[in-house]
mmCIF file of C-alpha atoms and ligand atoms in Angstrom:
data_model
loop_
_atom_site.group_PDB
_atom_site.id
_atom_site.type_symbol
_atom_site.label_atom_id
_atom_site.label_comp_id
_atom_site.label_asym_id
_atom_site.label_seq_id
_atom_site.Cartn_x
_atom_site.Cartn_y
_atom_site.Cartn_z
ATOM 1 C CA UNK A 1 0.000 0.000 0.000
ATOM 2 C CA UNK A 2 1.198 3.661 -0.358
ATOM 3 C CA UNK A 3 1.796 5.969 1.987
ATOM 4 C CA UNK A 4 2.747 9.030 0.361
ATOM 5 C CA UNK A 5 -0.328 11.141 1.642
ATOM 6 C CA UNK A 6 0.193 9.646 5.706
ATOM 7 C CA UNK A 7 3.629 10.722 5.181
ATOM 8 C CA UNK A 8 2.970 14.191 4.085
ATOM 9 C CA UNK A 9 1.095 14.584 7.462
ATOM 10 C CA UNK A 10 4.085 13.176 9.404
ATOM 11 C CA UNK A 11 6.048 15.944 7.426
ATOM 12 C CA UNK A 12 3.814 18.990 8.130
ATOM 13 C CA UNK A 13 3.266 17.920 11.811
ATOM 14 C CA UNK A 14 7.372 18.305 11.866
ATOM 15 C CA UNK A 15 6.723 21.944 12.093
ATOM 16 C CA UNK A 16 5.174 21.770 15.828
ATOM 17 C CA UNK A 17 8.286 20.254 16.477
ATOM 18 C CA UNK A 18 9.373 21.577 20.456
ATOM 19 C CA UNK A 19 12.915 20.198 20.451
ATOM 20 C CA UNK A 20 15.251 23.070 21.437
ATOM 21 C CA UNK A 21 17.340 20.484 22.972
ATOM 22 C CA UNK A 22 18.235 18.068 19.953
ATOM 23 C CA UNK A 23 16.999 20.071 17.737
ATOM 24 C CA UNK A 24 15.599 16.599 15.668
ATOM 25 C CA UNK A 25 12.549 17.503 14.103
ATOM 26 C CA UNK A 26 9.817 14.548 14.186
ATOM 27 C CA UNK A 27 6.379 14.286 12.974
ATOM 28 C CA UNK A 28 3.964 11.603 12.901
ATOM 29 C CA UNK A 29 0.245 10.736 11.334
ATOM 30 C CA UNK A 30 -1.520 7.520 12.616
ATOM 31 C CA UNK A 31 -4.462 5.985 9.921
ATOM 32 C CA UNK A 32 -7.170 4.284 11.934
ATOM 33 C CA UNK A 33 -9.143 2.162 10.317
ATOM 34 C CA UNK A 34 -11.922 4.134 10.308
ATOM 35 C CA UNK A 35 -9.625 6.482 7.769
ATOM 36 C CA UNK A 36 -9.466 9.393 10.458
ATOM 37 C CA UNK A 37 -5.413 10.559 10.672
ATOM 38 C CA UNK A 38 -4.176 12.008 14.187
ATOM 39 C CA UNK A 39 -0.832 13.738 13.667
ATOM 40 C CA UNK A 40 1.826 14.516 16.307
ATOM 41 C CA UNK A 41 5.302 15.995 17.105
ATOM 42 C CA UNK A 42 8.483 15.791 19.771
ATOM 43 C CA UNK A 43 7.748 17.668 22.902
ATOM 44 C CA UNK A 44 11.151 18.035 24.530
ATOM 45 C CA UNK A 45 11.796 19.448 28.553
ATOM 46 C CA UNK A 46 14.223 20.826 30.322
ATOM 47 C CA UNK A 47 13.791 16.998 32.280
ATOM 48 C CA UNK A 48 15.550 14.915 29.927
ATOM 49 C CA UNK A 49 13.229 11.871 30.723
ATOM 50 C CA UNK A 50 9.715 13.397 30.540
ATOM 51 C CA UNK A 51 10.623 14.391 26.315
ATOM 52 C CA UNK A 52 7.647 12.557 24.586
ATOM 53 C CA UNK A 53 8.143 10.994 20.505
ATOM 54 C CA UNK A 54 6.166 12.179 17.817
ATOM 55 C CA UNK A 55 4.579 8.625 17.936
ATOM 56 C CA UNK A 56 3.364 8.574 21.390
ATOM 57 C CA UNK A 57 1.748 12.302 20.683
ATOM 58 C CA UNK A 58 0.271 11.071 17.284
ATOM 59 C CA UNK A 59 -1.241 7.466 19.447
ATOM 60 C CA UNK A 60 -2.213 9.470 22.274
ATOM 61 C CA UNK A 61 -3.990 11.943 20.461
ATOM 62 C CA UNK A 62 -6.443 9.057 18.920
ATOM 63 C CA UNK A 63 -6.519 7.432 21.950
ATOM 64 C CA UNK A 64 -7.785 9.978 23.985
ATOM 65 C CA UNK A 65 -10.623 10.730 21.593
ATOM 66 C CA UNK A 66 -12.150 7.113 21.679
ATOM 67 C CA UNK A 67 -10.011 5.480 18.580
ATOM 68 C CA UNK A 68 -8.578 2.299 19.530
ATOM 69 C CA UNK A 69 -8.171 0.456 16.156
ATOM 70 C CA UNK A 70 -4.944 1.950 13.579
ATOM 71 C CA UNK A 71 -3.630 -0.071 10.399
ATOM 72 C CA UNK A 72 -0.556 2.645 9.962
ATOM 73 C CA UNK A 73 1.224 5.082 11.437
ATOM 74 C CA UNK A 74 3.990 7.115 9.231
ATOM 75 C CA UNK A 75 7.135 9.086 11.074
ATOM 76 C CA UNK A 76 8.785 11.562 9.501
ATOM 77 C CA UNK A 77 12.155 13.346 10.221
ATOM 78 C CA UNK A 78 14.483 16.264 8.636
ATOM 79 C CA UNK A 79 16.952 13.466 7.624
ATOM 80 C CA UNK A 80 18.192 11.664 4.203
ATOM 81 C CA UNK A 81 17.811 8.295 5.709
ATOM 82 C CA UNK A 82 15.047 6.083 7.444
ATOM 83 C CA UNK A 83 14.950 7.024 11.016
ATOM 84 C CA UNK A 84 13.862 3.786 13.267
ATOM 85 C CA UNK A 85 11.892 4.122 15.972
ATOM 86 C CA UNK A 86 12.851 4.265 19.760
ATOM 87 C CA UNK A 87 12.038 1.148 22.153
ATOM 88 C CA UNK A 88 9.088 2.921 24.155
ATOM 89 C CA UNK A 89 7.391 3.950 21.421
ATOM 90 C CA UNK A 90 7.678 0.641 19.596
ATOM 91 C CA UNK A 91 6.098 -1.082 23.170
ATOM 92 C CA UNK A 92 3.240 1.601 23.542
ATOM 93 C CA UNK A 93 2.534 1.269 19.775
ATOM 94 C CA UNK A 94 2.537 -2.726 20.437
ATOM 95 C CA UNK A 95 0.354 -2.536 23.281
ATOM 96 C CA UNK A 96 -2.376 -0.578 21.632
ATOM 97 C CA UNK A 97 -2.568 -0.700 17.908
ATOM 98 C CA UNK A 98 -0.956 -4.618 17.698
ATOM 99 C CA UNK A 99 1.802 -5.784 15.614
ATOM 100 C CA UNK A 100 -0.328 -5.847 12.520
ATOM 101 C CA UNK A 101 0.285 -2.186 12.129
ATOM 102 C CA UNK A 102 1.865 -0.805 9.081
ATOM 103 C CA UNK A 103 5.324 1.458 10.148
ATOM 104 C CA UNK A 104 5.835 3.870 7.553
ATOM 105 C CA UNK A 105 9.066 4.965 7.654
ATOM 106 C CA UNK A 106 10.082 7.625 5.647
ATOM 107 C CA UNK A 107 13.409 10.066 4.149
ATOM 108 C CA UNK A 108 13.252 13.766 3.453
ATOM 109 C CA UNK A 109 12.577 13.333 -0.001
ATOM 110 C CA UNK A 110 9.537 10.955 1.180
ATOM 111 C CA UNK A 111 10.454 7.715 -0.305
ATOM 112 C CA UNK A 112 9.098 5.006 2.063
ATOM 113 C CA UNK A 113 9.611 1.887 3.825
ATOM 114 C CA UNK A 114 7.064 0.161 5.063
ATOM 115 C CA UNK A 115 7.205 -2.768 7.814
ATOM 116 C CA UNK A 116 4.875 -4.301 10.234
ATOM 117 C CA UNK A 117 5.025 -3.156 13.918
ATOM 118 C CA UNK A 118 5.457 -6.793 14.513
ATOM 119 C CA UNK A 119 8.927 -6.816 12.105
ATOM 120 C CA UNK A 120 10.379 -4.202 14.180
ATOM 121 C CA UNK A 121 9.411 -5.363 17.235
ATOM 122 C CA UNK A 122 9.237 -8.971 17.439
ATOM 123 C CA UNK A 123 9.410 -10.221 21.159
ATOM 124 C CA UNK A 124 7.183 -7.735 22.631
ATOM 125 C CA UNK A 125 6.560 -7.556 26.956
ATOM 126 C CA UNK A 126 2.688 -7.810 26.815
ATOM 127 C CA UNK A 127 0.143 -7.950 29.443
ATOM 128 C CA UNK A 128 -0.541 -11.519 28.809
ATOM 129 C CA UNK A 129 2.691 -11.835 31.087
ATOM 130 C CA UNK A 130 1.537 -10.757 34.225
ATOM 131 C CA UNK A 131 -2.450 -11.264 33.622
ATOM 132 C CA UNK A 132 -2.877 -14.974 34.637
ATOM 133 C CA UNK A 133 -6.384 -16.540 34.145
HETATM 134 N N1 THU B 201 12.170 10.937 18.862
HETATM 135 C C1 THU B 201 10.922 10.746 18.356
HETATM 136 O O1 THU B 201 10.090 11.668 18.351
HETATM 137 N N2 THU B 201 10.605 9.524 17.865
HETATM 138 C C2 THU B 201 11.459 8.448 17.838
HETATM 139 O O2 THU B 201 11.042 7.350 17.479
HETATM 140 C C3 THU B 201 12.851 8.639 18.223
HETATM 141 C C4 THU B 201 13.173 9.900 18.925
HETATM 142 C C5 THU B 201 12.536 12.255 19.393
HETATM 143 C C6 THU B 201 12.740 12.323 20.869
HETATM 144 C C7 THU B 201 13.663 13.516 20.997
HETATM 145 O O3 THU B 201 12.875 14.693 21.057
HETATM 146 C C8 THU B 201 14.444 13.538 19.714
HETATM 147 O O4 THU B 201 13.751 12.695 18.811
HETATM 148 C C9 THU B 201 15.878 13.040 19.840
HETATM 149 O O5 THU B 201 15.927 11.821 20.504
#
């Protein structure tokens, strides 16, 4: 499937960028499968630790208006190469929008790569391993 139009969302929600401490620009868009997009950016602080990924903004966002079902979510960055994802964002992404999920990632120029949340995160920590019965 193509992505170009989810990753030109990732790319414009770049500009809300807040990262005056790396100064890496990220945006993301999240598809649910209802076709609704909910975009999101970096929010750095002066707290290292408490800095939140364009990913977890963009699931966050959906979340907390009722979506719970996504089938892609595109990144987006200021740089010539695919960026991967972090760990915590690839666990909260796991948790609630499964490993089914397309990952777009994407260069500058917007050529894509597309893999399965599952691909990139294949041994996932899941409630099923403290919820017995
Ligand atoms: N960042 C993201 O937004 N998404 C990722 O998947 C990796 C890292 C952000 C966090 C921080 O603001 C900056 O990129 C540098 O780590």
């Amino acid at each position: 499937m193509n992505y170009k139009a989810l990753v030109k969302k990732a790319q414009a929600a770049r500009k809300y960028s807040y990262s005056p401490y790396s100064h890496f620009r990220v945006g993301a868009a999240i598809l649910t499968t209802s076709g609704k997009i909910f975009t999101g950016c970096n929010i750095e602080n002066s707290s290292f630790g408490l800095t939140i990924c364009a990913e977890r903004t963009a699931i966050f966002k959906a979340v907390s208006e009722g979506h719970k079902k996504f089938r892609a979510i595109a990144v987006a960055t200021d740089e010539d190469e695919f960026v991967a994802p972090c760990g915590a964002c690839r666990q909260v992404l796991m948790d609630l929008a499964g490993g089914d999920i397309d990952f777009v990632l994407s260069k500058n120029n917007g050529e894509t790569s597309v893999m399965k949340l599952s691909e990139l995160y294949p041994y996932p920590f899941s409630a099923k391993d403290f919820v017995k019965e």
